[in-house]
XYZ file of C-alpha atoms in Angstrom:
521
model
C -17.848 -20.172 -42.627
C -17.743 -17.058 -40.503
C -20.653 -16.102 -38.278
C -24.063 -14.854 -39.182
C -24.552 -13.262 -36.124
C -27.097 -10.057 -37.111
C -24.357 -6.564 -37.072
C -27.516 -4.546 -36.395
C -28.318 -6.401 -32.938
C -24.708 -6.409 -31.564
C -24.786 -3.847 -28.541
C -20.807 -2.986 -28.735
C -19.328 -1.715 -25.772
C -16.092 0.007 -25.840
C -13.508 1.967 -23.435
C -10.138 4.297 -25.294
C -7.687 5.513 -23.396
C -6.272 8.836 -25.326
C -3.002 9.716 -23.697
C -2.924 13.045 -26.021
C -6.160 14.365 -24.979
C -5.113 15.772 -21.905
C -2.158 17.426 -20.292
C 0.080 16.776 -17.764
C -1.705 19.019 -14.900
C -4.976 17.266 -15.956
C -2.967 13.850 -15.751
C -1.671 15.014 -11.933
C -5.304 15.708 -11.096
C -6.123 12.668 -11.631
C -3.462 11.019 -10.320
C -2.909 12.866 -6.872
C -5.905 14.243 -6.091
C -8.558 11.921 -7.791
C -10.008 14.188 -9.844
C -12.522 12.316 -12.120
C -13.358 15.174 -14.386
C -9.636 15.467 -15.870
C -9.598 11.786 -15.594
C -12.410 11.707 -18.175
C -10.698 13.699 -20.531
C -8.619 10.960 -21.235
C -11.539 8.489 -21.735
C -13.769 7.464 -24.738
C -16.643 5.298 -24.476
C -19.592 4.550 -26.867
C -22.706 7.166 -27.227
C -25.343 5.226 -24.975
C -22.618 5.114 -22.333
C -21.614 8.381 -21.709
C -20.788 9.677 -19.370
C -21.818 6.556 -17.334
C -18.944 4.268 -18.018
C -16.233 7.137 -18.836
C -16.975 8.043 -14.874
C -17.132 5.005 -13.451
C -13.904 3.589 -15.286
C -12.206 6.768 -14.046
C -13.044 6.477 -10.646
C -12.696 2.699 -10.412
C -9.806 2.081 -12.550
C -7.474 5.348 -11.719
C -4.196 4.088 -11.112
C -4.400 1.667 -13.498
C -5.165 4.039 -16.230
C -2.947 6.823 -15.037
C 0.305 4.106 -15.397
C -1.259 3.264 -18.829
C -1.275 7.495 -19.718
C 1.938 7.997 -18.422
C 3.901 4.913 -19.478
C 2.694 5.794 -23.162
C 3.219 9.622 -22.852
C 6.743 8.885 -22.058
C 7.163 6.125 -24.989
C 5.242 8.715 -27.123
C 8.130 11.300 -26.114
C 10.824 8.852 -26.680
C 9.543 7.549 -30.277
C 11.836 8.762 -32.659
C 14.991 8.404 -30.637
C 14.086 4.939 -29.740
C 13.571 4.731 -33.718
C 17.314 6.408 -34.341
C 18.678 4.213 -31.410
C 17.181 1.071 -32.401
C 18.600 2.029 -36.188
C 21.824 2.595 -34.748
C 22.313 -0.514 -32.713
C 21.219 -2.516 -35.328
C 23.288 -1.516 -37.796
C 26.538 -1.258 -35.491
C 25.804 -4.754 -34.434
C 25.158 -6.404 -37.421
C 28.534 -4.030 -39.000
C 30.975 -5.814 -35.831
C 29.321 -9.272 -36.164
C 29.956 -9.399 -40.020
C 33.404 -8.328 -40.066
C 34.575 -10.497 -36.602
C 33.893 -8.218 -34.052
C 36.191 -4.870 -33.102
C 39.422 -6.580 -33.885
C 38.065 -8.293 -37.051
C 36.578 -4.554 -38.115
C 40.144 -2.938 -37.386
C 41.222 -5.323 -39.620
C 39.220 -4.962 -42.359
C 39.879 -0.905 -41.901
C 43.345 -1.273 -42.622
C 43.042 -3.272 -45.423
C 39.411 -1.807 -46.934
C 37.759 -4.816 -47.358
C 35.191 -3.653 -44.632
C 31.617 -5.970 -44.706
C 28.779 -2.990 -44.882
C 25.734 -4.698 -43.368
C 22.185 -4.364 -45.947
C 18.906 -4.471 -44.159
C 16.896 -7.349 -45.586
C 19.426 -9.166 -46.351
C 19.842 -13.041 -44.814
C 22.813 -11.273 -43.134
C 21.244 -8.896 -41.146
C 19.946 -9.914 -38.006
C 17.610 -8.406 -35.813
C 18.714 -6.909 -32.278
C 16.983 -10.076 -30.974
C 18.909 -12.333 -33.545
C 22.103 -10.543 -32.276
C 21.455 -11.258 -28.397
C 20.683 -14.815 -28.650
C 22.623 -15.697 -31.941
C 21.380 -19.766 -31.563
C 19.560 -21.050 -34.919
C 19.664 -24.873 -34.353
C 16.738 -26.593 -32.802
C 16.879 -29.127 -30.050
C 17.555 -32.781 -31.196
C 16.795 -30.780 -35.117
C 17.658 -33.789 -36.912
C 14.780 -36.051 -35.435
C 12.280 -33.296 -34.811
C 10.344 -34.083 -37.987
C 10.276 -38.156 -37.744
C 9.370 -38.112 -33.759
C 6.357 -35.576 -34.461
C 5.337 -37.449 -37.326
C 5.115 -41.263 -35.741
C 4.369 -39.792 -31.953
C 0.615 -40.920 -30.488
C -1.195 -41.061 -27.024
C -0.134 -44.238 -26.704
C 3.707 -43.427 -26.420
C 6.210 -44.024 -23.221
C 6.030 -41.051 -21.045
C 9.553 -40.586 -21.556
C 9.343 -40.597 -25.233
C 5.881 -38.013 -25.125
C 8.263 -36.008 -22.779
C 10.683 -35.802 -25.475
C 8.287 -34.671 -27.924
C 6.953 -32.129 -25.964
C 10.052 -30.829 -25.250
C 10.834 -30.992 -28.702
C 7.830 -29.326 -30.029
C 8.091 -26.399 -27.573
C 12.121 -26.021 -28.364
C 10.602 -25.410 -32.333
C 7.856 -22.514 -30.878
C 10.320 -20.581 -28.785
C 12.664 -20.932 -31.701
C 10.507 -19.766 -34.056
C 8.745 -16.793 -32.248
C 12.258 -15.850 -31.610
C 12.719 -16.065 -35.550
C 10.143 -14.134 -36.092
C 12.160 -10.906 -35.310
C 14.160 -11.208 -38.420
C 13.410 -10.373 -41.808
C 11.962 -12.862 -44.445
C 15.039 -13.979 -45.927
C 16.761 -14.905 -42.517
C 13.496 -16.868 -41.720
C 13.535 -18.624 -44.925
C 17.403 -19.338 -44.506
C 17.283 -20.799 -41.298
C 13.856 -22.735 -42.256
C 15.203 -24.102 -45.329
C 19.085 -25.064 -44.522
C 19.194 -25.108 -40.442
C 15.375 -26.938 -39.924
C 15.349 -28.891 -43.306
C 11.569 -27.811 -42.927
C 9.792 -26.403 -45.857
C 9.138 -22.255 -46.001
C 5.831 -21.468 -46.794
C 5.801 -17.393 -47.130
C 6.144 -14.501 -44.679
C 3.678 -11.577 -44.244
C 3.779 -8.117 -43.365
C 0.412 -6.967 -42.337
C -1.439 -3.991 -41.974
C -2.248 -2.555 -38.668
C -5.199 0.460 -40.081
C -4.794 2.194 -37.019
C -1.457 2.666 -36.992
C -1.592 2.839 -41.247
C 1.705 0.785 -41.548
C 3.030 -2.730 -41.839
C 3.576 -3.362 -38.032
C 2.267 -6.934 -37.827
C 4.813 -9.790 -39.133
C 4.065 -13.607 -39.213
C 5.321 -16.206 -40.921
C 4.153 -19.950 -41.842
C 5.859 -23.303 -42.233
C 5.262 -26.695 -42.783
C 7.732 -29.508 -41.561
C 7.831 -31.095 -45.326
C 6.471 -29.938 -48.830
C 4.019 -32.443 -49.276
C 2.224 -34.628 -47.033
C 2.611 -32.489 -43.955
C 1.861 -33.871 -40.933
C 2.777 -29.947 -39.158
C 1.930 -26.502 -39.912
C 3.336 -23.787 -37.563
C 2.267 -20.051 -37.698
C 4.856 -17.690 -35.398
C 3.721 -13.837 -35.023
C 6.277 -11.407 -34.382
C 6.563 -9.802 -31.053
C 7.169 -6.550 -29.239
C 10.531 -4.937 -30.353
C 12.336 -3.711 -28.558
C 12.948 0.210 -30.581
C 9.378 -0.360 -31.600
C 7.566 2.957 -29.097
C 4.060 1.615 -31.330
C 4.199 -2.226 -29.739
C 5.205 -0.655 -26.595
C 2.271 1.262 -26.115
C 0.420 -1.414 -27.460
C 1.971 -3.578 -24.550
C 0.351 -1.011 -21.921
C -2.666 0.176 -23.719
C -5.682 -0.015 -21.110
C -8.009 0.220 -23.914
C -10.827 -2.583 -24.422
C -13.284 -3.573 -27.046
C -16.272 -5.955 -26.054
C -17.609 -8.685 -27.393
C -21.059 -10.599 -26.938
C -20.192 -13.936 -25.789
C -16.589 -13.148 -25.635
C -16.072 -10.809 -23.102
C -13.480 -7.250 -23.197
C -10.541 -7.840 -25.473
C -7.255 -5.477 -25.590
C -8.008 -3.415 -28.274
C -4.457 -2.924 -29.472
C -3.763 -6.504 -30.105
C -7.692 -6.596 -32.484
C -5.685 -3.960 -34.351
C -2.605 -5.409 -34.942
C -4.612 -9.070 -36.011
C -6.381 -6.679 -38.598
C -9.988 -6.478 -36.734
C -10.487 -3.222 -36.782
C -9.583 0.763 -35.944
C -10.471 2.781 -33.016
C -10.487 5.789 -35.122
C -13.899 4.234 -36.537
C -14.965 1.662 -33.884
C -17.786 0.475 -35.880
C -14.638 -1.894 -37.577
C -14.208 -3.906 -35.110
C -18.269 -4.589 -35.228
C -17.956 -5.348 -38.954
C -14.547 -7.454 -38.570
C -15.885 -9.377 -35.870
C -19.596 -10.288 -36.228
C -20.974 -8.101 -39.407
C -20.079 -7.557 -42.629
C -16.137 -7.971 -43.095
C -15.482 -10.765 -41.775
C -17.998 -12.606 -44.312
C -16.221 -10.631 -47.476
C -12.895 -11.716 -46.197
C -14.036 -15.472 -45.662
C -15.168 -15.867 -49.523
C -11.664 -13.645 -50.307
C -8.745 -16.012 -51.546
C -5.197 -16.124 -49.950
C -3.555 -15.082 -53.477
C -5.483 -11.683 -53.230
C -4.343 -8.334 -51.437
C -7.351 -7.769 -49.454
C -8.792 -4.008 -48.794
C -8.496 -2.800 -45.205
C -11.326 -2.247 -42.652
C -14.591 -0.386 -43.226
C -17.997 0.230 -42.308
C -20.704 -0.301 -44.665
C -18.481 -0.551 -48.057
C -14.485 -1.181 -48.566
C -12.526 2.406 -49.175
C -11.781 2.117 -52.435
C -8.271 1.844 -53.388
C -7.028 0.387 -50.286
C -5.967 -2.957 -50.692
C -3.495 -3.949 -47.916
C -2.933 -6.790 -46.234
C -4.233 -8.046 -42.658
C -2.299 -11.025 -40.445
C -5.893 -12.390 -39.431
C -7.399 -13.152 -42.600
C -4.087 -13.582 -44.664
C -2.898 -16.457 -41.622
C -6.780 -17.532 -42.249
C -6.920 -18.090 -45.309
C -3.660 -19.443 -45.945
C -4.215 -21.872 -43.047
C -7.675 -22.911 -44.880
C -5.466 -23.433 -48.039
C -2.786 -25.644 -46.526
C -5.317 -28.036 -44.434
C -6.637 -28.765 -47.284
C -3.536 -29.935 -49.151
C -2.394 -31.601 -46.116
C -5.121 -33.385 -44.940
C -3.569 -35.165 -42.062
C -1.655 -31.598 -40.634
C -2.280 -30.341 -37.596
C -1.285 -26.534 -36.960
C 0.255 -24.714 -33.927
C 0.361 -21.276 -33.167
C 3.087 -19.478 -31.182
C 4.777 -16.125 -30.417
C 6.726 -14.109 -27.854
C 5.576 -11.289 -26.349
C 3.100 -8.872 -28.133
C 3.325 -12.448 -30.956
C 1.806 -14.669 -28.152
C -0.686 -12.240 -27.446
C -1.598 -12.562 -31.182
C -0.911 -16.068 -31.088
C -4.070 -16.876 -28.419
C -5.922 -14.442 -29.666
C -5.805 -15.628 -33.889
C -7.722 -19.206 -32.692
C -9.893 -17.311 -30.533
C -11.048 -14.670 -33.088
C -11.364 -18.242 -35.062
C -13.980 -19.541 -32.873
C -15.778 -16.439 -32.722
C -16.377 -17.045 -36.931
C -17.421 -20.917 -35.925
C -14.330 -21.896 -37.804
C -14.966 -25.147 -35.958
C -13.367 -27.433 -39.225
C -9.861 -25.563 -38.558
C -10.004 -25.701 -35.139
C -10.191 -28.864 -35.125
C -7.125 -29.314 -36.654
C -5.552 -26.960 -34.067
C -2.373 -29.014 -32.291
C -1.195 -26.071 -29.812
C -1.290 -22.733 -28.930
C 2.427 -22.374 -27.523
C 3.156 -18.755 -26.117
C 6.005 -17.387 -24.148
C 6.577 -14.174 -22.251
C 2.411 -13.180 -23.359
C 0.875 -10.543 -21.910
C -3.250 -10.091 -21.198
C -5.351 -9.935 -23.787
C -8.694 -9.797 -22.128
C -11.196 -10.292 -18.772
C -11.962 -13.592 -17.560
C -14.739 -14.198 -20.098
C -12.316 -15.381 -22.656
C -10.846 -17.956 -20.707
C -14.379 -19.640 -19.925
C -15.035 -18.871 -23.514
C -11.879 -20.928 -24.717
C -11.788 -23.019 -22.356
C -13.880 -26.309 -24.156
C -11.824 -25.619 -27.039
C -8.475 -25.580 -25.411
C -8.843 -27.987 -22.583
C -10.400 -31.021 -24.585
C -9.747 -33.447 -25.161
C -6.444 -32.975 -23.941
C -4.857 -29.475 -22.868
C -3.892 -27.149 -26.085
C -2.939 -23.911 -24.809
C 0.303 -23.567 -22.585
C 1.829 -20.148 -21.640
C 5.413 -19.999 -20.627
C 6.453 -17.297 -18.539
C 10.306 -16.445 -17.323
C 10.645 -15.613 -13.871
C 10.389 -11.799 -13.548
C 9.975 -10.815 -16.921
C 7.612 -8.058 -16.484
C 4.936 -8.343 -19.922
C 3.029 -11.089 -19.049
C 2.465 -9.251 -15.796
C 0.777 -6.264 -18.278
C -2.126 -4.842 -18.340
C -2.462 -5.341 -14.573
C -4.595 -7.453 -12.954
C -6.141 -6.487 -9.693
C -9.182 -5.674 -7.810
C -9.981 -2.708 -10.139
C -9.131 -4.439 -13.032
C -10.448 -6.831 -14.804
C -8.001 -8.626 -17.283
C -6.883 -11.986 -16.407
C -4.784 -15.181 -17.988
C -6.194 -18.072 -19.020
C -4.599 -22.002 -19.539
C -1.694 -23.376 -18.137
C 1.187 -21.141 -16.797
C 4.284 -23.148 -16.966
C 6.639 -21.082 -14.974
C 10.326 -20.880 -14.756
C 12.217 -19.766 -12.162
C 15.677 -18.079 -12.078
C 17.418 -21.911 -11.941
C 15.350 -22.976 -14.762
C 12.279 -24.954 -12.637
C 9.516 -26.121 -14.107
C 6.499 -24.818 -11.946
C 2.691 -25.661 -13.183
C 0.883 -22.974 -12.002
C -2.613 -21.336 -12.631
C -0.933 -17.774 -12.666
C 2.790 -16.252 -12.391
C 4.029 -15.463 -8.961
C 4.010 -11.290 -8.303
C 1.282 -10.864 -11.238
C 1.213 -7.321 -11.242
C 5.278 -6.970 -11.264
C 4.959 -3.725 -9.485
C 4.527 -5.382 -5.605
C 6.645 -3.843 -2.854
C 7.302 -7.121 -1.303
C 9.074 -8.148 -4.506
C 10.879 -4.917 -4.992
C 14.098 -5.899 -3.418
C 14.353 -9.540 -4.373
C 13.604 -8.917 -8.115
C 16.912 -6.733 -8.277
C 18.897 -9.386 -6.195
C 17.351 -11.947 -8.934
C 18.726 -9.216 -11.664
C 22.399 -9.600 -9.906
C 22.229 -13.586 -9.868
C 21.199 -13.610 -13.776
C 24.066 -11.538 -14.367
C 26.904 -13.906 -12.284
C 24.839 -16.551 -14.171
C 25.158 -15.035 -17.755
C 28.860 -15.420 -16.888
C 29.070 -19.225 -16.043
C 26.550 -20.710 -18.156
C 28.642 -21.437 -20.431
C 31.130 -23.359 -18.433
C 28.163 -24.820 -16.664
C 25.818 -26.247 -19.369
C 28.154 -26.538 -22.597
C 29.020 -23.962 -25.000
C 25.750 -23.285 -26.738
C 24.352 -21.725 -23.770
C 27.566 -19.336 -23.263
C 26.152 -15.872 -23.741
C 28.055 -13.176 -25.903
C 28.948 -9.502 -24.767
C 25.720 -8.128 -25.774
C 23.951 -10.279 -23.958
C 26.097 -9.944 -20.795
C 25.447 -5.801 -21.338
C 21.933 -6.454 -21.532
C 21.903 -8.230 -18.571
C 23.444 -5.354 -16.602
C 20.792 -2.625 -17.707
C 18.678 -5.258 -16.368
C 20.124 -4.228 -13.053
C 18.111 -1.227 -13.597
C 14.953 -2.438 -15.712
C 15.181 -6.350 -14.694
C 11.579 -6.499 -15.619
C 12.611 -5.868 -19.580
C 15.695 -7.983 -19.195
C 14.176 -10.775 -18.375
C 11.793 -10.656 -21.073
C 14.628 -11.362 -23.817
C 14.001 -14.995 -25.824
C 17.053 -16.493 -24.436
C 15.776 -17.351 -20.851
C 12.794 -18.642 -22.863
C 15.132 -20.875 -25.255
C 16.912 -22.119 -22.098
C 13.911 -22.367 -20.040
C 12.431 -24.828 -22.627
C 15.650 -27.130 -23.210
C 16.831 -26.890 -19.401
C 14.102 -27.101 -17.217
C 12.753 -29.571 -14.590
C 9.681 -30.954 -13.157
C 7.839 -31.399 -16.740
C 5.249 -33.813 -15.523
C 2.457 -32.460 -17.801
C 0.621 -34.331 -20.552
C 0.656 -32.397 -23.675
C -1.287 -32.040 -27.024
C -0.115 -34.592 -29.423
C -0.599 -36.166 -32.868
């Protein structure tokens, strides 16, 4: 049952970041010159704390919140033509690969019979789908029985092949998360011969539309022995996740600690337009009406002291919740993992965390893994000590995979102004696919001058590589002419190129030095 924690003693503490409430003098100001006053403009803190912690988060924390303004200023700006753009590409990709590329779409010119690509279809592939086109999971046929009949007691070459295994089915499926419902059910269905359980699009009441996907699966109908929950990550047209990615904005939590603000949104916890809903979500009033709610029912969005009538829309949190509650109790010997790339790993950590927080001890301790890859921050240090008896014992639970130079899990910046860290195990690839257990990624804040130059060198080598890897590791790892372009705008913005799913997929399958024990059954 969720927590009974009194809402009227919880002291909330809270810092927005509100790109649009200054301009671009103030924002210079600020920058150049320190200027705290237009720095505060920009800031929003609870009534008790003003102007205390507006002025000291201004002063201490300047550059990183002037990146945050003016990295979402300029995403603001560019919303609706990454919108068009990201409309465009999709459909012109989806409109070559269904009619067999250029020639194949001459061809059907000529003779009329030209494929028109429908959103929503099983079809229609997301711009992720269409730069890493791979569906089939590794060793697929024997995933199910080798999960099912693995224990403790195992070889350490056959736990090593489970492992590998069950992180090949997380990257694959937070990479499936991009598409729509009926490519997820498709390839979950035919390709995975699991079972499809549903698919949810979730609303996000600050941003008042369905921005928060996630879908569930089991690895058989009845008798599970797996349940696996895969959010949706950052898009890459999306300007909303983007700004989510480098929102400095916190929320804190008694006993928690600060938590990225953005991510409680998309999860469903709340709305900074009203930041008492994050206070009801989390300790008060919601979270207990939502517990008692059933999965079968749309649930009304967040409030204060009653429910806005007529608005009943879904949330991920308590719709994953529930559902989860639902299925562990039809399945009594499942366990449950939770994975995502990107903004979805955030989510990912952050759904069994939230759990906690509601002493939701019976699921979690049916929890298997938290798998994430490519994550960034979610909150200070105080999470991971929070999480830590609950994701280290008894064996280790939560692993976070991170690709070389890929630039999120890097975000929001962690240095001696800031406060945000990672928590659990980093296993870290490098550029030749090497396995590195680390506590955190090498160059953590990206933005380091003494990486500068060897970052874009890395950029050039990823690009030669795109070229051979076919020849070198076997034809499912060849990489198609999208891919190949998208590794030379990397040469400008390696940071986002190296954040794409398919150094994750081959990260998983190819690399060395895996000399970790893992969660089991």
């Amino acid at each position: 049952m969720a927590s009974t924690s009194n809402v009227d003693d919880f002291d909330s503490r809270y810092l927005i970041v509100h790109p649009e409430n200054g301009g671009m003098v103030d924002l210079l100001r600020y920058l150049l010159l320190g200027d705290i006053s237009s720095g505060v403009k920009f800031l929003e803190a609870e009534a008790e704390a003003v102007p205390v912690l507006v002025v000291e988060e201004a002063a201490d924390h300047r550059w990183v919140i002037a990146v945050s303004i003016i990295a979402r200023k300029i995403i603001g700006f560019l919303a609706k033509p990454m919108e068009y753009t990201g409309f465009v590409v999709d459909f012109t990709l989806n409109l070559l690969s269904q009619n067999g590329n250029i020639f194949g779409l001459l061809y059907s010119l000529l003779h009329g019979k030209v494929v028109i690509p429908r959103r929503g279809t099983e079809t229609f592939l997301s711009t992720i789908g269409q730069l890493d086109g791979r569906i089939d999971l590794y060793k697929g046929q024997y995933l199910t029985e080798q999960l099912r009949y693995s224990d403790v007691g195992q070889s350490g070459i056959e736990m090593e092949l489970v492992n590998r295994i069950l992180m090949d089915l997380c990257i694959m499926a937070s990479k499936l998360a991009y598409e729509n419902a009926e490519v997820v059910r498709n390839v979950v269905v035919d390709h995975w011969k699991m079972h499809f359980v549903d698919f949810y699009n979730c609303w996000n009441d600050f941003e008042k539309e369905m921005s928060t996907q996630v879908f569930i699966l089991t690895d058989k109908p009845k008798d599970a022995t797996l349940i696996l929950i895969s959010f949706r990550g950052t898009e890459p047209f999306d300007a909303d996740d983007w700004c989510t990615d480098f929102d400095y904005s916190w929320y804190e939590i008694p006993k928690l600690g600060k938590v990225h603000m953005g991510f409680l949104e998309a999860l469903g916890l709340g709305n900074r337009a009203d930041t008492v809903t994050f206070q009801n979500h989390l300790l008060g009033k919601e979270a207990k009406f939502r517990d008692r709610s059933s999965d079968s029912e749309e649930l009304p969005s967040t409030g204060n002291d009653c429910i806005p009538p007529g608005k009943m829309e879904l949330t991920a949190y308590y719709a994953v919740k529930n559902k989860l509650k639902s299925l562990l109790e039809e399945h009594k010997k499942a366990k449950f993992v939770v994975t995502g790339h990107s903004l979805g790993g955030a989510l990912a950590i952050l759904f069994p965390t939230v759990l906690v927080l509601h002493d939701e001890m019976e699921i979690m301790h049916s929890l298997l893994g938290v798998y994430t890859f490519g994550q960034p921050r979610i909150g200070n240090e105080r999470i991971g000590r929070f999480m830590k008896a609950h994701l280290e014992s008894p064996v280790q639970k939560y692993f976070r995979v991170v690709y070389c130079n890929d630039m999120v899990p890097r975000l929001p910046y962690d240095d001696k102004t800031f406060s945000y860290k990672h928590f659990g195990v980093c296993l870290f690839y490098n550029s030749c696919y090497i396995e590195q257990k680390v506590d955190e990624e090498p160059n953590k804040n990206f933005f380091g001058l003494r990486y500068l130059i060897p970052v874009y060198l890395n950029a050039l080598w990823e690009l030669i590589r795109s070229l051979t890897m076919g020849y070198t590791h076997g034809p499912q790892y060849k990489e198609g002419w999208f891919s190949i372009f998208a590794r030379i705008l990397g040469l400008a913005f390696p940071g986002i190129s190296a954040h794409c799913p398919t150094d994750y997929v081959n990260s998983v399958r190819l690399g060395k030095e895996r000399t970790i024990q893992m969660s089991s059954f």
